[in-house]
Amino acid sequence: MRITLLAGGIGGARFTRGLLHHVATSGLDADITVVVNTGDDIRMFGLQLCPDLDSIMYTLGGGISEERGWGREDETFTVMGELGKYGVEPTWFGLGDRDLATHIVRTQMLGAGYPLSAVTEALCARWQPGVTLLPMSDDRLETHVVVDGDEPGTRRALHFQEWWVRHRASLPALAFPLVGVDVAKPGPGVLEAISGADVVLLPPSNPVVSVGTILQVAGVRDALRATAAPVVGVSPIVGGAPVRGMADACLSAIGVDTTAEAVARHYGPRVAAVPVGADGGGILDGWLVDDATDSDVPGRLASTGIASRAVPLMMTDVVATAAICAAALALAEDLRR
Amino acid sequence: MRITLLAGGIGGARFTRGLLHHVATSGLDADITVVVNTGDDIRMFGLQLCPDLDSIMYTLGGGISEERGWGREDETFTVMGELGKYGVEPTWFGLGDRDLATHIVRTQMLGAGYPLSAVTEALCARWQPGVTLLPMSDDRLETHVVVDGDEPGTRRALHFQEWWVRHRASLPALAFPLVGVDVAKPGPGVLEAISGADVVLLPPSNPVVSVGTILQVAGVRDALRATAAPVVGVSPIVGGAPVRGMADACLSAIGVDTTAEAVARHYGPRVAAVPVGADGGGILDGWLVDDATDSDVPGRLASTGIASRAVPLMMTDVVATAAICAAALALAEDLRR
């Protein structure tokens, strides 16, 4: 079974780890590809950082800091401290010594002319994540955030990382332009991974700046809408709040309520329920919501054409996460019939 | 008094520290400029390393590892270990985490378009070395080493660092081409520092791959030969062996004996003794040798036009080094009369 995921960082990483656990324990013959958001990527200190790719790679490869959810375990921050003593900005980004080696290798390979997809493959040769990681694009794409400027009536844009990490998403976001999207091409294998999948899963990643960013890459939305595979998403919103991260600050910027239902409606159904078989304009066939807090959502979504189920949705550990993945695959299986 | 030095790494660094000590304790009003060899520079892991500049900067700024003589004190090697786990070469170069920050800042600034001289000035804003450090050139120059190839009758070239650090200078060197020297210009202020000096000192740096490299930069040799300042060198050879490092392997490659006398003759006198006042074709006015092992050298050099003195020449500590510097300045003073 070919399973393709469209994922951001921490949520996508943990979901994929649960999926691998489910595959291993169920004996499912699965070939998993994860199309990863690269809109969070940033060049810092002359080094190219790919936070989402690294979070997934480290999580699946056993190198992640479980406590932080990002970066390496047993991490030290010696280089960052020294950079600070040189007065080099930024100082608000936590760049560990172990982590830094990844960025050094990546930057050197990019400088030598290798595309990001090839670099990712090379890095994964060490980490053996057990899945194929595909950057959404080999082209440089950066999510920026438009916020109010200091002077009334003005606006300014900052890199997503600065908004997210430095300002903790506290500056009201007005828009999330994806810089470079007008010329960027999908990464090698990305569209094929979607069109050739048996199931497409959307992990509980940020619907705006993770999955939403991947959806902006040329051809991705069309591939999702055209694939023969069922597309099943897992709500990142449980009981009206993000499970992790600050997705609410992103959703409000695009006028979407922070509810499991609103996010499903934002993604939209691939096939509308009424009239039967009409184009729903969206990307979803199925949608998992949390049974403890959002059990009314499946009924509310029934009229949209999105088949929704309520199951325990908290990724408290690998086993619980594997159960969510199993439920998503079961829903997909039912949708295929 | 304007004092200009032409220096390599460890020897140059320790000599300069001694000079600063002498200046501080004698109350001399001195403005010290060190023209530094950059032929050892190497791009590694995509980062630009300048070993000699850093050795001097760290030594004078209080950040050097006294034990190793290069790199930072309280150093860790976490990043290097991680790079090794990625299978990235080279693994034979000791690149510490603290040290790495310097290379990251440098590489980022170079990438932004700043010349090496400006980068060096910026780095020194942190370290406050108490002297002006001038790279011999802002252009990329690399000392390579020609050695015998694996097949009989063939030759190959490797970077000086690989020859020096990886092979411990054990491969017989046939030549030391300075790659880029045909187009490189002297760094800003380099020629002026020589022509405008009151004294020019050659620390006991490697005569071939440190001082000898600086001498190859366009205009440097002419500036040394034309300056009104006396030029006084300190022998890096004591009792027929290098005080530190593997200068003998370099000297033999260019056909110079590993003796204090032979190195002086290799540098040559600025003014030949016989006939009086004739152009000696060289760069030296004065030469300090070790009184315990080479007390016969001054007499042997008398006929060449190089004024040589034998003094204690071991830089065992800062005070002993300061005494050598004082002797060099005293010889220069006598030569000026």
XYZ file of C-alpha atoms in Angstrom:
674
model
C 0.000 0.000 0.000
C 1.382 3.329 -1.021
C 0.654 5.937 1.654
C 1.466 9.580 1.037
C 1.393 12.264 3.708
C 1.516 16.033 3.432
C 3.175 17.160 6.617
C 4.674 19.965 8.647
C 7.140 19.540 11.478
C 6.404 18.233 14.947
C 2.796 17.096 14.412
C 3.667 15.530 11.088
C 6.703 13.840 12.589
C 4.831 12.300 15.491
C 1.946 11.241 13.295
C 4.325 9.556 10.863
C 6.096 7.804 13.711
C 2.705 6.481 14.826
C 1.959 5.357 11.299
C 5.225 3.443 11.147
C 4.348 1.825 14.463
C 0.947 0.835 13.128
C 2.494 -0.579 9.989
C 5.038 -2.555 11.982
C 2.522 -3.960 14.456
C -0.221 -4.679 11.926
C 2.027 -6.283 9.348
C 0.743 -3.905 6.704
C 2.894 -3.817 3.585
C 3.252 -0.070 3.263
C 5.473 2.242 1.293
C 5.276 5.634 2.947
C 6.164 8.947 1.363
C 6.020 12.217 3.266
C 5.790 15.446 1.283
C 7.222 18.019 3.655
C 6.599 21.726 4.039
C 9.700 23.782 3.303
C 8.074 27.184 3.754
C 9.571 27.354 7.259
C 13.052 27.057 5.803
C 15.353 29.912 6.587
C 18.915 30.907 5.844
C 20.560 31.798 9.108
C 24.244 32.519 9.710
C 24.749 31.591 6.078
C 23.335 28.115 6.702
C 20.187 26.670 5.191
C 17.806 25.408 7.861
C 14.861 23.134 7.047
C 13.024 22.830 10.365
C 10.178 20.579 9.211
C 12.339 18.175 7.233
C 14.709 17.923 10.179
C 11.971 17.429 12.757
C 10.627 14.485 10.807
C 14.065 13.081 10.022
C 15.248 13.305 13.633
C 11.958 11.980 15.038
C 11.865 8.950 12.781
C 15.618 8.420 13.017
C 15.683 8.459 16.816
C 17.627 11.696 17.171
C 14.903 14.095 18.191
C 14.680 15.859 21.517
C 11.464 14.360 22.863
C 11.215 17.133 25.395
C 11.359 20.014 22.935
C 9.893 18.190 19.963
C 12.450 19.834 17.689
C 16.218 19.657 17.438
C 18.536 16.986 18.732
C 18.636 15.079 21.990
C 21.658 15.595 24.264
C 22.064 18.948 22.628
C 24.513 21.683 23.486
C 24.485 25.294 22.319
C 28.157 26.201 22.310
C 28.332 27.590 18.783
C 25.220 29.714 19.301
C 26.761 31.166 22.454
C 29.917 32.050 20.558
C 27.938 33.619 17.721
C 26.224 35.779 20.330
C 29.616 36.906 21.616
C 30.423 38.092 18.099
C 27.201 40.118 18.250
C 25.724 38.164 15.358
C 21.950 38.156 14.934
C 19.579 36.469 15.352
C 19.873 35.343 18.959
C 16.256 34.223 19.273
C 16.636 30.984 17.353
C 17.773 27.915 19.219
C 20.469 26.348 17.074
C 22.138 23.421 18.764
C 25.607 22.085 18.034
C 24.450 18.651 16.901
C 21.689 20.178 14.820
C 24.162 22.574 13.284
C 26.088 19.750 11.647
C 22.993 18.911 9.618
C 22.744 22.475 8.371
C 26.438 22.554 7.541
C 26.201 19.400 5.458
C 23.029 20.637 3.759
C 24.443 24.061 2.980
C 27.644 22.613 1.624
C 25.742 20.227 -0.642
C 23.362 22.950 -1.831
C 26.367 25.133 -2.536
C 27.855 22.324 -4.586
C 24.714 22.289 -6.722
C 22.700 19.407 -5.315
C 18.964 20.057 -5.130
C 17.301 19.954 -1.711
C 15.643 16.640 -2.539
C 19.024 15.018 -3.165
C 20.441 16.614 -0.033
C 17.506 15.280 1.988
C 18.099 11.812 0.620
C 21.767 12.048 1.555
C 20.979 13.186 5.104
C 18.423 10.403 5.448
C 21.108 7.865 4.557
C 22.315 8.447 8.100
C 18.949 8.665 9.867
C 17.111 5.893 8.025
C 13.654 7.320 8.780
C 11.859 4.360 7.217
C 9.884 6.624 4.893
C 10.731 8.638 1.813
C 10.999 12.315 2.703
C 10.273 14.652 -0.189
C 10.687 18.414 0.140
C 7.575 19.991 -1.365
C 9.893 21.857 -3.729
C 13.576 22.072 -4.550
C 13.094 25.780 -5.107
C 13.581 28.256 -2.314
C 10.227 29.086 -0.759
C 9.747 31.091 2.395
C 6.592 31.797 4.314
C 6.597 35.383 5.462
C 4.069 37.034 7.750
C 2.506 40.413 7.095
C 1.835 42.375 10.277
C 1.018 45.960 11.163
C 3.975 48.306 10.971
C 5.078 50.665 13.693
C 3.465 53.638 11.960
C -0.352 53.620 11.696
C -1.534 52.418 8.319
C 1.742 50.702 7.470
C 2.533 47.037 7.208
C 5.681 45.039 7.294
C 6.619 41.457 6.596
C 8.894 39.208 8.572
C 10.041 35.645 8.090
C 7.670 33.071 9.516
C 10.344 31.825 11.919
C 10.832 35.265 13.371
C 7.080 35.633 13.844
C 6.675 32.136 15.254
C 9.784 31.712 17.401
C 10.782 35.231 18.331
C 7.306 36.734 18.713
C 5.525 33.495 19.649
C 2.886 34.332 17.017
C 1.809 37.252 19.190
C 1.829 39.855 16.421
C -1.577 39.680 14.696
C -0.959 38.160 11.281
C -2.641 39.762 8.293
C -1.418 37.368 5.616
C 1.113 34.585 4.994
C 2.667 35.207 1.597
C 4.725 32.298 0.352
C 7.669 34.060 -1.230
C 8.784 32.349 -4.419
C 5.599 30.366 -5.019
C 4.938 32.004 -8.375
C 8.019 30.411 -9.880
C 8.542 27.331 -7.717
C 8.057 23.853 -9.110
C 7.014 20.847 -7.061
C 9.915 18.701 -5.928
C 10.803 15.531 -7.849
C 8.285 12.815 -7.077
C 5.860 15.038 -5.192
C 2.989 15.001 -7.679
C 3.645 11.348 -8.488
C 3.490 10.470 -4.792
C 0.023 11.971 -4.633
C -1.341 10.702 -7.927
C 0.121 7.237 -7.429
C -0.930 6.799 -3.809
C -3.416 4.305 -2.464
C -4.158 6.614 0.438
C -3.300 10.252 1.060
C -3.206 11.361 4.682
C -3.072 14.857 6.105
C -1.524 14.628 9.584
C -2.661 17.097 12.258
C -0.208 19.696 10.972
C -0.907 23.405 10.852
C -3.610 23.856 8.164
C -2.304 27.287 7.199
C 1.481 27.364 7.353
C 2.234 23.644 6.985
C -0.368 21.769 4.912
C -1.708 25.048 3.526
C 1.751 25.923 2.311
C 2.233 22.611 0.539
C -1.154 23.089 -1.130
C 0.118 26.309 -2.706
C 2.911 24.575 -4.608
C 2.078 24.366 -8.289
C 0.194 21.181 -9.130
C -0.219 19.855 -5.606
C -3.850 20.875 -5.142
C -4.765 19.586 -8.587
C -2.981 16.300 -7.900
C -4.864 15.901 -4.627
C -8.170 16.605 -6.324
C -7.435 14.189 -9.160
C -5.872 11.253 -7.342
C -7.764 7.970 -7.206
C -6.691 7.622 -3.593
C -8.980 8.709 -0.782
C -7.702 11.796 1.022
C -8.182 11.639 4.766
C -7.201 14.378 7.163
C -6.720 14.409 10.928
C -7.886 17.519 12.720
C -5.148 19.531 14.400
C -7.907 21.259 16.373
C -9.331 19.461 19.367
C -12.057 21.085 21.420
C -11.573 24.465 19.798
C -7.841 24.740 20.384
C -4.708 23.566 18.624
C -3.270 20.400 20.129
C 0.151 21.961 19.875
C 1.535 25.112 18.386
C -0.279 28.296 17.613
C -2.487 27.317 14.699
C -5.254 29.568 16.044
C -3.121 32.625 15.292
C -2.716 31.373 11.737
C -6.345 30.381 11.209
C -7.710 33.690 12.440
C -5.489 35.481 9.925
C -7.256 33.705 7.079
C -10.706 34.022 8.620
C -11.140 30.422 9.682
C -12.477 29.559 13.117
C -10.303 27.418 15.353
C -12.591 24.409 15.288
C -12.285 20.948 13.823
C -15.340 21.651 11.678
C -14.115 24.961 10.323
C -10.767 23.516 9.316
C -12.524 20.678 7.464
C -14.729 23.180 5.647
C -11.628 25.245 4.871
C -9.951 22.259 3.240
C -13.316 21.484 1.601
C -14.729 18.253 0.188
C -13.355 16.781 -3.005
C -16.880 15.696 -3.947
C -19.876 17.650 -2.687
C -22.725 15.666 -1.108
C -25.436 17.773 -2.697
C -25.867 17.558 -5.572
C -24.506 14.039 -5.485
C -21.154 13.724 -7.211
C -20.623 17.390 -7.894
C -17.179 18.888 -7.545
C -16.784 20.086 -3.996
C -13.781 22.221 -4.907
C -11.763 20.912 -1.954
C -9.237 18.255 -1.127
C -10.839 16.085 1.590
C -12.762 12.818 1.450
C -12.478 11.960 5.124
C -11.811 13.800 8.381
C -11.000 12.525 11.827
C -12.025 14.565 14.836
C -11.689 13.997 18.552
C -14.437 11.923 20.101
C -14.171 13.549 23.506
C -14.652 17.102 22.356
C -15.902 17.152 18.788
C -18.261 14.207 18.481
C -20.903 16.466 16.924
C -18.657 17.381 14.015
C -19.256 14.289 11.828
C -22.982 15.023 11.794
C -22.402 18.676 11.010
C -20.090 17.797 8.132
C -22.349 15.120 6.640
C -24.030 17.571 4.318
C -20.707 18.767 2.927
C -19.582 15.478 1.477
C -16.732 15.044 3.949
C -17.003 11.683 5.708
C -15.991 12.405 9.279
C -15.430 10.141 12.237
C -14.812 10.889 15.876
C -12.022 8.897 17.546
C -9.541 9.573 20.360
C -7.264 12.099 18.717
C -4.614 12.968 21.281
C -1.140 11.772 20.202
C -0.121 11.109 23.802
C 2.296 8.372 22.839
C 3.279 6.219 19.887
C 0.613 3.594 20.564
C -2.167 6.166 20.814
C -0.882 7.802 17.652
C -0.766 4.460 15.852
C -4.452 3.985 16.717
C -5.268 7.327 15.111
C -3.379 6.279 12.003
C -5.255 2.985 11.969
C -8.539 4.871 12.179
C -7.500 7.148 9.323
C -6.559 4.156 7.159
C -9.827 2.403 8.069
C -11.819 5.460 7.054
C -9.880 5.619 3.804
C -10.589 1.947 3.204
C -14.313 2.509 3.720
C -14.202 5.496 1.379
C -12.535 3.420 -1.314
C -15.448 0.959 -1.368
C 57.051 53.557 16.936
C 55.391 51.713 14.108
C 56.303 48.030 14.233
C 55.245 45.712 11.418
C 55.495 41.932 11.574
C 55.138 39.324 8.861
C 53.806 36.292 10.623
C 52.406 32.797 10.416
C 50.303 31.125 13.084
C 51.511 29.782 16.395
C 55.082 31.113 16.307
C 53.895 34.475 15.040
C 51.165 34.601 17.646
C 53.447 33.854 20.583
C 56.113 36.236 19.330
C 53.555 39.023 18.975
C 52.220 38.342 22.469
C 55.772 38.694 23.742
C 56.164 41.932 21.832
C 53.001 43.314 23.403
C 54.342 42.315 26.804
C 57.624 44.078 26.093
C 55.771 47.170 24.915
C 53.588 47.194 28.021
C 56.443 46.683 30.464
C 58.916 49.033 28.775
C 56.446 51.839 28.229
C 57.304 51.906 24.537
C 54.813 53.859 22.458
C 54.211 51.266 19.760
C 51.663 50.815 17.023
C 51.881 47.195 15.949
C 50.645 45.773 12.650
C 50.848 42.083 11.827
C 50.689 41.038 8.190
C 49.420 37.481 8.376
C 49.894 34.500 6.090
C 46.622 33.347 4.554
C 48.116 30.603 2.392
C 47.043 28.075 5.036
C 43.422 29.119 4.573
C 41.106 26.379 3.508
C 37.447 25.997 2.699
C 36.142 23.079 4.689
C 32.524 21.987 5.083
C 31.645 25.104 3.109
C 33.283 27.292 5.736
C 36.297 29.508 5.233
C 39.032 28.754 7.760
C 41.962 31.113 8.322
C 44.193 29.206 10.735
C 46.988 31.743 11.079
C 44.726 34.756 11.491
C 42.724 32.878 14.115
C 45.772 31.614 15.995
C 47.038 35.167 16.374
C 43.583 36.583 17.163
C 42.839 33.956 19.786
C 46.318 34.110 21.318
C 46.302 37.883 21.700
C 42.622 37.948 22.663
C 42.983 35.375 25.428
C 40.948 32.666 23.744
C 43.672 30.313 22.559
C 44.183 26.792 23.777
C 47.595 27.142 25.395
C 48.009 23.398 25.382
C 47.440 22.906 21.653
C 48.648 26.309 20.521
C 45.762 26.531 18.059
C 42.006 26.649 18.438
C 39.996 27.671 21.455
C 40.365 26.895 25.127
C 37.587 24.856 26.810
C 36.834 23.452 23.391
C 34.365 20.726 22.474
C 34.105 18.841 19.184
C 30.405 18.024 18.991
C 29.762 19.361 15.503
C 32.816 17.590 14.104
C 31.576 14.325 15.592
C 28.194 14.797 13.965
C 29.751 15.633 10.615
C 31.648 12.392 10.863
C 28.393 10.533 11.447
C 27.154 11.967 8.168
C 30.250 10.539 6.551
C 31.461 13.985 5.593
C 35.137 14.433 4.831
C 37.611 15.492 6.004
C 37.807 13.891 9.428
C 41.482 14.629 9.998
C 41.025 18.309 10.807
C 40.267 19.295 14.389
C 37.426 21.766 14.172
C 36.086 22.721 17.578
C 32.632 24.060 18.324
C 33.804 27.414 19.679
C 36.245 27.792 16.816
C 33.491 26.939 14.361
C 31.518 30.036 15.288
C 34.397 32.166 14.019
C 34.331 30.370 10.674
C 30.560 30.714 10.431
C 30.713 34.462 11.017
C 33.596 34.813 8.579
C 31.949 32.749 5.866
C 28.671 34.591 6.222
C 30.409 37.962 5.946
C 32.510 36.848 2.976
C 29.338 35.593 1.320
C 27.763 38.974 1.896
C 30.610 40.558 -0.002
C 32.918 41.819 2.722
C 36.626 41.385 1.975
C 38.679 39.245 4.348
C 40.385 42.329 5.768
C 37.027 43.798 6.797
C 35.912 40.448 8.205
C 39.126 40.206 10.210
C 38.552 43.674 11.603
C 35.005 42.711 12.579
C 36.140 39.523 14.314
C 38.856 41.452 16.127
C 36.204 43.810 17.504
C 35.402 40.947 19.847
C 38.926 39.767 20.584
C 40.677 43.119 20.882
C 44.106 41.691 20.058
C 45.895 45.000 20.709
C 47.462 44.962 17.245
C 46.171 45.510 13.744
C 45.821 42.180 11.953
C 46.090 42.430 8.185
C 45.541 39.404 5.946
C 48.377 39.366 3.419
C 45.696 39.487 0.722
C 41.926 39.725 0.405
C 42.159 37.370 -2.535
C 41.906 33.642 -2.098
C 45.359 32.123 -1.911
C 46.110 28.551 -1.015
C 49.428 26.864 -0.459
C 49.390 23.451 -2.040
C 52.064 20.795 -1.776
C 53.375 18.793 -4.702
C 54.300 15.237 -3.770
C 55.026 12.010 -5.607
C 51.960 10.284 -6.994
C 51.046 6.659 -6.443
C 52.297 5.707 -9.894
C 56.033 6.033 -10.547
C 56.899 9.253 -12.337
C 53.639 10.954 -11.419
C 53.018 13.818 -9.058
C 49.991 15.110 -7.275
C 49.169 18.205 -5.287
C 47.271 18.442 -2.040
C 46.267 21.351 0.128
C 48.903 22.394 2.618
C 46.584 21.591 5.524
C 46.100 18.051 4.345
C 49.848 17.619 3.987
C 50.595 19.279 7.318
C 47.786 18.042 9.548
C 46.731 14.762 7.987
C 50.140 13.547 6.855
C 52.173 15.390 9.489
C 54.444 16.615 6.678
C 55.624 13.048 6.192
C 55.159 12.980 2.413
C 58.335 14.410 0.863
C 57.402 17.795 -0.562
C 58.639 18.685 -4.019
C 57.231 22.201 -4.211
C 54.815 24.567 -2.493
C 52.838 26.334 -5.220
C 50.788 29.243 -3.910
C 47.593 28.873 -5.905
C 46.208 32.241 -6.968
C 49.391 34.241 -6.451
C 49.580 35.308 -10.088
C 46.416 37.378 -9.758
C 46.290 38.175 -6.037
C 46.784 41.698 -4.782
C 48.215 42.587 -1.391
C 45.570 43.308 1.216
C 44.635 46.894 2.055
C 47.355 48.492 4.136
C 49.864 45.687 3.730
C 52.428 47.495 1.605
C 51.871 50.725 3.531
C 52.487 48.894 6.817
C 55.877 47.816 5.498
C 56.904 51.022 3.780
C 55.697 53.210 6.651
C 57.166 51.124 9.456
C 59.932 52.175 11.823
C 60.892 48.550 12.306
C 59.925 45.402 10.422
C 60.210 42.134 12.342
C 60.064 38.587 11.055
C 58.951 36.365 13.938
C 60.273 32.787 14.085
C 57.552 31.627 11.704
C 58.040 28.992 9.043
C 60.404 30.567 6.455
C 58.823 28.634 3.598
C 55.061 28.327 4.106
C 54.460 31.303 6.433
C 56.916 34.161 5.873
C 57.907 32.736 2.498
C 54.286 32.773 1.432
C 53.765 36.392 2.421
C 56.894 37.288 0.468
C 55.297 35.923 -2.692
C 52.389 38.362 -2.587
C 52.796 41.019 -5.247
C 54.732 44.028 -3.972
C 55.626 42.654 -0.546
C 59.216 41.738 -1.315
C 59.784 45.048 -3.085
C 58.250 46.941 -0.166
C 60.528 45.118 2.267
C 63.562 45.870 0.154
C 62.620 49.545 -0.198
C 61.435 50.422 3.289
C 63.523 52.830 5.373
C 62.874 50.598 8.382
C 65.434 48.011 9.420
C 64.214 44.472 8.818
C 65.144 42.078 11.616
C 64.317 38.394 11.646
C 64.275 35.838 14.427
C 65.502 32.372 13.524
C 62.863 29.639 13.746
C 65.723 27.140 13.692
C 67.615 26.520 16.912
C 70.457 24.057 16.997
C 69.618 22.623 13.600
C 65.958 21.884 14.308
C 62.695 23.815 14.176
C 61.606 25.096 17.587
C 58.100 23.985 16.768
C 56.399 22.581 13.723
C 57.961 20.817 10.794
C 59.867 23.583 9.057
C 62.642 21.132 8.202
C 60.291 19.283 5.839
C 59.533 22.579 4.119
C 63.126 23.811 3.981
C 64.451 20.589 2.488
C 61.872 20.871 -0.290
C 63.364 24.174 -1.382
C 66.933 23.032 -0.879
C 67.706 24.988 2.250
C 69.474 23.377 5.196
C 67.705 23.364 8.523
C 70.109 25.729 10.205
C 69.807 29.270 11.485
C 72.556 30.299 9.098
C 71.011 28.717 6.017
C 67.635 30.349 6.655
C 69.294 33.754 6.983
C 71.154 33.211 3.747
C 67.897 32.080 2.145
C 66.190 35.329 3.140
C 69.355 37.136 2.092
C 70.767 40.535 3.022
C 69.099 43.729 1.822
C 72.527 45.266 1.455
C 75.538 43.133 0.686
C 78.632 43.633 2.840
C 81.028 43.227 -0.030
C 81.144 45.342 -2.063
C 79.975 47.808 0.542
C 76.494 49.105 -0.140
C 75.702 46.826 -3.006
C 72.223 45.342 -3.377
C 72.185 42.046 -1.549
C 68.997 40.975 -3.260
C 67.426 39.883 0.020
C 65.167 41.207 2.729
C 67.178 41.052 5.972
C 69.222 43.633 7.832
C 69.414 41.774 11.132
C 69.039 38.202 12.374
C 68.731 36.798 15.845
C 69.984 33.296 16.536
C 70.138 31.208 19.694
C 73.154 31.826 21.889
C 73.210 28.320 23.308
C 73.347 26.467 20.018
C 74.168 28.884 17.228
C 76.642 31.363 18.705
C 78.938 30.848 15.727
C 76.329 32.047 13.235
C 76.835 35.822 13.661
C 80.463 35.431 12.692
C 79.629 33.259 9.734
C 77.044 35.752 8.493
C 79.242 38.819 8.933
C 80.496 38.640 5.375
C 76.976 38.558 3.953
C 75.854 41.939 5.249
C 73.356 40.473 7.705
C 73.994 41.763 11.218
C 73.401 38.800 13.442
C 73.295 38.475 17.218
C 73.065 35.436 19.442
C 70.593 35.686 22.319
C 68.422 33.194 24.235
C 65.827 32.330 21.608
C 63.441 29.869 23.233
C 59.947 31.341 23.681
C 59.390 29.365 26.868
C 57.009 31.934 28.285
C 55.800 35.467 27.689
C 58.663 37.052 29.629
C 61.321 35.098 27.733
C 59.584 35.972 24.477
C 59.445 39.635 25.417
C 63.210 39.563 25.936
C 63.682 38.201 22.412
C 61.499 40.998 21.071
C 63.512 43.538 23.027
C 66.706 42.120 21.529
C 65.231 42.327 18.041
C 64.209 45.952 18.574
C 67.637 46.758 20.022
C 69.337 45.256 16.991
C 67.013 47.254 14.743
C 67.831 50.398 16.685
C 71.554 49.795 16.243
C 71.037 49.170 12.539
C 69.180 52.437 12.176
C 72.144 54.409 13.441
